[in-house]
Coordinates of C-alpha atoms in Angstrom, one line a residue:
X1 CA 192.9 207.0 43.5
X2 CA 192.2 210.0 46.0
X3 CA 193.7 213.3 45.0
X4 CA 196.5 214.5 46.7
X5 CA 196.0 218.4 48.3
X6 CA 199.1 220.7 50.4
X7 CA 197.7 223.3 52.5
X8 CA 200.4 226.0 53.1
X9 CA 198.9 228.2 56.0
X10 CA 200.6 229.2 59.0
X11 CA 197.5 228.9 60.8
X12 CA 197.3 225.4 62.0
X13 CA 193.8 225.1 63.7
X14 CA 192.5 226.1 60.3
X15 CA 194.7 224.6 58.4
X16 CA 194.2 221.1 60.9
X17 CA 190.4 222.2 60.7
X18 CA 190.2 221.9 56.9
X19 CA 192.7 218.7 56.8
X20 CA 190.1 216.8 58.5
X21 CA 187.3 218.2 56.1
X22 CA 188.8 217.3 52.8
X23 CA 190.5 214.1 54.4
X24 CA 186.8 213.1 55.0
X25 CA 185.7 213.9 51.9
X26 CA 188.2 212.0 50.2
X27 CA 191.5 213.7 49.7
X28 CA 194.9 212.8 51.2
X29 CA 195.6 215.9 52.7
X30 CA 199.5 217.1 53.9
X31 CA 200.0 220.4 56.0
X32 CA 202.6 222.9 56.0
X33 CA 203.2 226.1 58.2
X34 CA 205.4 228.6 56.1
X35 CA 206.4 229.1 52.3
X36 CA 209.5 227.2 52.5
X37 CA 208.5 224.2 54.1
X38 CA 205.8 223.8 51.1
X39 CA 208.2 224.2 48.7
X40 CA 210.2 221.6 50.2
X41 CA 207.0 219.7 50.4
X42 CA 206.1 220.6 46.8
X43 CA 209.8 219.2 45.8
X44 CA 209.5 216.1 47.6
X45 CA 205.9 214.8 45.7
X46 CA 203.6 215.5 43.4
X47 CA 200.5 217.1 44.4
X48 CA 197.4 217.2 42.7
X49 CA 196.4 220.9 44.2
X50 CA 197.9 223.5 46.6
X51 CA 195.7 226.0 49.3
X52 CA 198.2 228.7 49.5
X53 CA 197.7 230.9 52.2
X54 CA 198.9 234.4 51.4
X55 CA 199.4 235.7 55.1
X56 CA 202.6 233.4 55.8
X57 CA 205.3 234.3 57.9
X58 CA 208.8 234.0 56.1
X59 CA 207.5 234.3 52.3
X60 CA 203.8 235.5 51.5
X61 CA 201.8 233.6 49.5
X62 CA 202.1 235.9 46.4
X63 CA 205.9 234.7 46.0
X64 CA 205.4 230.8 46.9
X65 CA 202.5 230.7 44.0
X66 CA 204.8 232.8 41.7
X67 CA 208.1 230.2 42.7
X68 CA 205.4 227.3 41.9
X69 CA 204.3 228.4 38.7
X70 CA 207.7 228.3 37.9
X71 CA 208.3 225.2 38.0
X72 CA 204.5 223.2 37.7
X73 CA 200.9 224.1 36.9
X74 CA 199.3 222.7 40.3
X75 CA 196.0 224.3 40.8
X76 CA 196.6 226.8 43.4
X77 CA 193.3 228.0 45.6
X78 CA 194.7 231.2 47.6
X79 CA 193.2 232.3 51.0
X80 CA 193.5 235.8 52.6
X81 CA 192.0 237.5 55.4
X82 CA 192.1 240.1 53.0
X83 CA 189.5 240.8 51.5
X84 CA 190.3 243.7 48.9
X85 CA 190.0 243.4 45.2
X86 CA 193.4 244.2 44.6
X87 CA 194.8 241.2 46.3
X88 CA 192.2 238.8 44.2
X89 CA 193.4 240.3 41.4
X90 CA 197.2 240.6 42.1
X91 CA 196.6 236.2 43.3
X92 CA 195.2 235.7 40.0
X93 CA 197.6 237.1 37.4
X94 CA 200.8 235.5 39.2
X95 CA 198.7 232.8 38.3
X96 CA 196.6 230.9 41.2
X97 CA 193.1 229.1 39.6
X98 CA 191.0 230.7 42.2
X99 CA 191.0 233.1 45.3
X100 CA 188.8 232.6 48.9
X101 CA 188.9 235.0 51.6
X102 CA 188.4 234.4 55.0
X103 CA 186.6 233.7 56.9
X104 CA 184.7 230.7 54.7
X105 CA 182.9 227.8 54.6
X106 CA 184.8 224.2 54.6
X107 CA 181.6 223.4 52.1
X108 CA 183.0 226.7 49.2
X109 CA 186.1 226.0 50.2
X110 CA 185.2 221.9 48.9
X111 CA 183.3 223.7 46.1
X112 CA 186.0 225.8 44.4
X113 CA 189.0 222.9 44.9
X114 CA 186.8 220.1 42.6
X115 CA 186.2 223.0 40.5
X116 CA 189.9 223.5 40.0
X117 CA 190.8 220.0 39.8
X118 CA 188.3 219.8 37.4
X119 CA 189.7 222.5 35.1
X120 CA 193.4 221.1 35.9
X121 CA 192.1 217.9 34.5
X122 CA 190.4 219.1 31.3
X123 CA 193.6 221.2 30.5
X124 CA 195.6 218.4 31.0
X125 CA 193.9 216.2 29.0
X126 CA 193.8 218.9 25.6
X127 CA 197.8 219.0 26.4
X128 CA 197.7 215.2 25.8
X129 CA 196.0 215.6 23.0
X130 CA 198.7 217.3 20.9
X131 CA 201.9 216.5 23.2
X132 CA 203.7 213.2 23.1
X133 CA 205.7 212.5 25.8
X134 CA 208.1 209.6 26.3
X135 CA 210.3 209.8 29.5
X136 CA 213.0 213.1 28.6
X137 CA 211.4 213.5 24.9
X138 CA 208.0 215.7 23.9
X139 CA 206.8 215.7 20.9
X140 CA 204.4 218.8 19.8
X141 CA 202.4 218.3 17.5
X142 CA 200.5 221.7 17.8
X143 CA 203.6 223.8 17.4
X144 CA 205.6 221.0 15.8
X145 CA 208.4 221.4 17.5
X146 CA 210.6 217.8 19.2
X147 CA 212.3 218.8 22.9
X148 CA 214.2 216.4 24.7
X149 CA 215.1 217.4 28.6
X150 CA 213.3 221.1 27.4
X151 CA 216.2 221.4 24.7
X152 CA 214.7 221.8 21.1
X153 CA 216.1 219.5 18.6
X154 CA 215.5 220.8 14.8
X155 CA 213.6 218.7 12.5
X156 CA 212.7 218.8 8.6
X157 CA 208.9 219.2 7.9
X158 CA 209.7 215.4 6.7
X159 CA 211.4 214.4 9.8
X160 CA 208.5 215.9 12.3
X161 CA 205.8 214.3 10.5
X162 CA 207.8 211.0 10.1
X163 CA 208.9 210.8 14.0
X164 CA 205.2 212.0 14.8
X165 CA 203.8 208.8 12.8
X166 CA 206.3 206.4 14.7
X167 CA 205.4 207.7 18.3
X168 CA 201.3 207.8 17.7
X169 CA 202.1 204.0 16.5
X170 CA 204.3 203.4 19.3
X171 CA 205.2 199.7 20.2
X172 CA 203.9 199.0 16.6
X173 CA 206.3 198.1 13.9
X174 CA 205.9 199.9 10.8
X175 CA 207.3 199.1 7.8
X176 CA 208.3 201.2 4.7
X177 CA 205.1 201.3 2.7
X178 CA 202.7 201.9 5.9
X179 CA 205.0 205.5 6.8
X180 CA 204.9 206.4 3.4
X181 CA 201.0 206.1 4.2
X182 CA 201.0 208.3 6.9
X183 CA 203.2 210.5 6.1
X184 CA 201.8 211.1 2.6
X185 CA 205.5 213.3 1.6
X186 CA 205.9 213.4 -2.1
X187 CA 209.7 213.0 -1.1
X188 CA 209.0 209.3 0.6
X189 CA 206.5 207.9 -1.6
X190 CA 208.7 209.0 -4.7
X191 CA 212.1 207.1 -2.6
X192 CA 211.1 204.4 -0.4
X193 CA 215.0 204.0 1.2
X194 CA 215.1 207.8 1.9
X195 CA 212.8 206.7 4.8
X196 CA 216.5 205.0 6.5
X197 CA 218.2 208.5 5.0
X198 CA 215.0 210.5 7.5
X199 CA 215.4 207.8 10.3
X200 CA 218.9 208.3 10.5
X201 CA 218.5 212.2 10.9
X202 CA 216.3 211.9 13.7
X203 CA 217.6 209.2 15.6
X204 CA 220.9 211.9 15.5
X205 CA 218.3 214.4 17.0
X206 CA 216.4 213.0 19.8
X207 CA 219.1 209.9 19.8
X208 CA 221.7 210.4 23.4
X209 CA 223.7 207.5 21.4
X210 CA 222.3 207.4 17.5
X211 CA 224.6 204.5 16.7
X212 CA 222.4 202.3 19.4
X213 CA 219.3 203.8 19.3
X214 CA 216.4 203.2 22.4
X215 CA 213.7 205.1 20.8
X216 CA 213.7 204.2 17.3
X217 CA 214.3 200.6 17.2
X218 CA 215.1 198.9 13.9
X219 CA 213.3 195.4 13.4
X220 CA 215.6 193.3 10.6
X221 CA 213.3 192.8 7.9
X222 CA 210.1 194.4 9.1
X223 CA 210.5 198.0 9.6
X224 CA 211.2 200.4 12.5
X225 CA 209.4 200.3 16.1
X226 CA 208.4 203.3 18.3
X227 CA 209.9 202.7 22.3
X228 CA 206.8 202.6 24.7
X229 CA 208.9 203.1 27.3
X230 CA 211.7 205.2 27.2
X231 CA 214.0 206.7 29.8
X232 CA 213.5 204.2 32.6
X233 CA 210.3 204.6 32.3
X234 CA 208.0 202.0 34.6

């Protein structure tokens, strides 16, 4: 699927210029003239990576990447006709990935975006590796700590690692004795039925309605199922 880019530059033969570049190289390429129209565009659709021009003529580019880190870590590749080393720097810890000045070639310009992306998708896929997510719920298993909406919900030691072993088995059911395997908590293998007493607490947790759970399903006679989908999830 081609990667989705939003220039940002008030400049529109450049910005029309470098459309047609990247659009021929591959990417599906959308233009905006000032700050606020690619924040609208930004809120309207996801984008894989933004060219932020920092010359812009309601908001400078400094204040749309900070308003964008805000809210998403888009790689952001800032442009200037600036050239000075204070502006590359000040780009860079308000957090853009990389910083051209103009004038450049469409060919660095090409360059430095895969070179983002790239990075964007490396980082993204090491946050996969120790964040579960399931529509409004996240599940860190780095930090150990369960959100749902952005809204930490406290957990036992027990109860992390019991929900953790459900959600890495997800659309599996899992009976008593197969937890207790994973889990490997003195406190479940020594009670099997606390595992219903640990269920309970969580689904009261992450739950919006415990007493008819949709994440945590109970199968009669079997064990407990993880929800693939969750949250309307397609």
């Amino acid at each position: 699927m081609a990667e989705r880019l939003l220039i940002i530059d008030d400049d529109a033969r450049l910005a029309a210029m470098v459309s047609d570049y990247l659009t021929a190289a591959g990417f599906l390429v959308e233009k905006r003239l000032t700050g606020h129209d690619g924040l609208a565009a930004l809120d309207g659709g996801a984008f894989d990576a933004v060219i932020l021009d920092v010359m812009l003529p309601d908001i400078d580019g400094f204040e749309v990447c900070r308003r964008i880190r805000a809210r998403a870590q888009t790689p952001i590749l800032m442009l200037t006709a600036r050239g000075e080393e204070m502006d590359r720097i000040v780009g860079l810890e308000i957090g853009a990935d990389d910083y051209l000045p103009k004038p450049f070639s469409p060919r660095e310009l090409q360059a430095r975006l895969r070179a983002i992306l790239r990075r964007g998708r490396v980082a993204a896929r090491a946050e996969e590796a120790v964040t579960l997510r399931f529509g409004r719920l996240q599940i860190d298993r780095e930090s150990r700590m369960v959100r749902v909406d952005g809204e930490e919900r406290v957990l036992t030691s027990y109860q992390f690692d019991l929900l953790a072993a459900l959600a890495e088995n997800a659309g599996r059911v899992l009976n008593r004795e197969r937890l207790m395997d994973l889990v490997k908590g003195e406190e479940l293998e020594a009670f099997d039925r606390s595992i219903d007493v640990h269920i309970s607490r969580i689904r009261s947790a992450i739950e919006d309605d415990p007493k008819h759970p949709r994440r945590i399903l109970t199968v009669r006679g079997a064990g407990y199922v993880f929800a693939k989908k969750q949250d309307g999830e397609p």
